[in-house]
Each structure stands twice: as structure tokens, then as C-alpha cells.
Coordinates of C-alpha atoms in Angstrom, one line a residue:
M1 CA 27.8 47.5 27.9
D2 CA 30.1 44.5 27.2
I3 CA 31.9 43.2 30.3
L4 CA 34.2 40.7 28.7
T5 CA 35.5 40.2 25.1
I6 CA 38.1 37.4 24.4
G7 CA 39.9 37.2 21.1
G8 CA 37.3 39.5 19.6
V9 CA 34.4 37.3 20.8
T10 CA 32.0 39.2 23.1
L11 CA 30.8 36.8 25.8
P12 CA 27.5 36.9 27.5
A13 CA 27.5 39.0 30.7
P14 CA 28.7 36.8 33.6
N15 CA 26.6 36.2 36.7
E16 CA 29.7 36.6 38.8
Y17 CA 32.7 38.7 37.9
K18 CA 35.8 39.5 39.9
V19 CA 39.0 41.4 38.9
Q20 CA 41.9 40.9 41.2
L21 CA 45.2 42.9 40.8
N22 CA 48.4 41.2 41.9
D23 CA 52.1 42.2 42.2
L24 CA 55.1 40.2 41.0
D25 CA 58.1 40.1 43.2
S26 CA 61.6 39.0 42.2
S27 CA 63.1 35.7 43.4
D28 CA 65.3 37.6 45.9
T29 CA 62.2 38.8 47.8
G30 CA 61.8 37.4 51.3
R31 CA 62.5 37.9 55.0
T32 CA 65.8 38.3 56.7
E33 CA 66.7 36.1 59.7
D34 CA 65.3 38.8 62.0
G35 CA 62.0 38.9 60.1
V36 CA 62.4 42.1 58.2
M37 CA 60.7 41.9 54.7
M38 CA 63.1 42.6 51.8
R39 CA 60.8 43.2 48.8
N40 CA 61.8 43.8 45.2
R41 CA 58.6 44.3 43.3
V42 CA 59.2 43.9 39.5
R43 CA 55.7 44.4 38.3
E44 CA 52.4 45.6 39.8
G45 CA 48.8 45.4 38.8
I46 CA 48.7 42.0 37.0
A47 CA 45.1 41.2 36.4
K48 CA 43.3 38.0 37.3
I49 CA 39.7 37.7 36.3
S50 CA 37.3 35.1 37.8
A51 CA 34.0 34.9 35.9
S52 CA 31.1 32.5 36.0
W53 CA 27.9 32.0 34.1
A54 CA 24.8 30.3 35.5
A55 CA 22.3 28.3 33.4
V56 CA 23.8 28.9 29.9
S57 CA 22.9 26.9 26.8
T58 CA 25.2 24.3 25.3
A59 CA 25.9 26.8 22.5
D60 CA 26.9 29.5 24.9
C61 CA 29.0 27.1 27.0
A62 CA 30.9 26.0 23.9
R63 CA 31.4 29.6 22.8
I64 CA 32.9 30.6 26.2
L65 CA 35.2 27.5 26.4
H66 CA 36.2 27.9 22.7
A67 CA 37.2 31.5 23.3
V68 CA 39.7 30.5 26.0
K69 CA 41.1 27.5 24.1
P70 CA 44.2 29.1 22.6
E71 CA 47.4 29.3 24.6
S72 CA 47.0 33.1 24.9
F73 CA 44.5 35.7 23.7
D74 CA 43.7 39.4 24.0
V75 CA 41.0 40.2 26.6
A76 CA 39.0 43.4 26.8
Y77 CA 37.5 43.6 30.3
F78 CA 35.6 46.1 32.4
F79 CA 37.3 47.4 35.6
G80 CA 35.8 50.9 36.0
E81 CA 36.6 51.4 32.4
M82 CA 37.5 49.0 29.5
R83 CA 41.0 47.7 29.7
T84 CA 42.9 45.3 27.4
A85 CA 45.5 42.7 28.4
R86 CA 47.2 39.6 26.9
M87 CA 46.0 36.7 29.1
Y88 CA 45.7 32.9 29.3
A89 CA 43.1 30.7 30.9
G90 CA 43.7 29.1 34.2
D91 CA 41.1 26.7 35.7
R92 CA 37.9 26.4 33.8
S93 CA 34.9 24.2 34.4
A94 CA 31.5 23.4 32.9
D95 CA 28.9 21.7 35.0
L96 CA 25.9 20.1 33.5
I97 CA 23.0 21.2 35.7
A98 CA 20.0 19.9 33.6
A99 CA 19.5 18.0 30.4
R100 CA 16.1 17.5 28.7
E101 CA 15.1 16.6 25.1
G102 CA 18.7 16.6 23.9
K103 CA 19.5 20.0 25.3
G104 CA 21.8 20.9 28.2
V105 CA 22.0 23.7 30.7
W106 CA 25.4 24.5 32.1
D107 CA 27.2 26.5 34.8
V108 CA 30.5 27.6 33.5
S109 CA 33.4 29.2 35.4
L110 CA 37.0 30.2 34.5
N111 CA 40.0 32.3 35.5
L112 CA 41.9 34.5 33.2
I113 CA 45.4 35.6 34.1
E114 CA 47.4 38.4 32.6
F115 CA 50.9 37.6 31.2

């Protein structure tokens, strides 16, 4: 089963994968002077995906980072079932963990955030 597809590109299964759902509150949300919360939720269930891959080849590292290069993209992701959302890439990193004979091995991590 595919876990993560970005812009039509199926990525290797991540070693770590976390889906977090967030709510978006309006700018008038806050606490009154006596500490009572006044909440005006305008949207719920906004997905944030944190994924990381350990010890991937240079080619797979490039494929993962290239998939999240556009300003926004469609993501099909697993969260009990396959879901689809328009997302953008937040923080992303690629750490070279070994290099030998002109080849590299990388640890890659990134965050995907729903619009």
C-alpha cells in the first residue's frame, strides 16, 4: 500500500510518519479579562504530515525533495484510509550520513501542511 503520493509521484514508504489535525480559529478568538475562552473556530481538521526517511539513496533523496519543490501540490496520504489534500512543504532537510565511492546515503525529513 502506498502511504504518500505527492503531485502524482509515489514516494518510498517513510520510516516515520505522523498525521496531525489542527483547527483554525478566527482573529477574534481569545480570552476575556476574567479568563473565559471565547473561541470562534472557522475550520477544523487541517492536516499536517511529518515524514522522514532513513538511509535513502541520492536518487530517492532528490525524488522526495523535487516532489515538494512547487509552491503547492496535491497529496494523497494514508490516515486510516487514503485522503487527498492541497498542501505545501514546510521545513525540509536532507542530512548526508555516509558517502563512499561517489554515492551518498541520506536521512530526509519534511512537513506537509494543508492549505
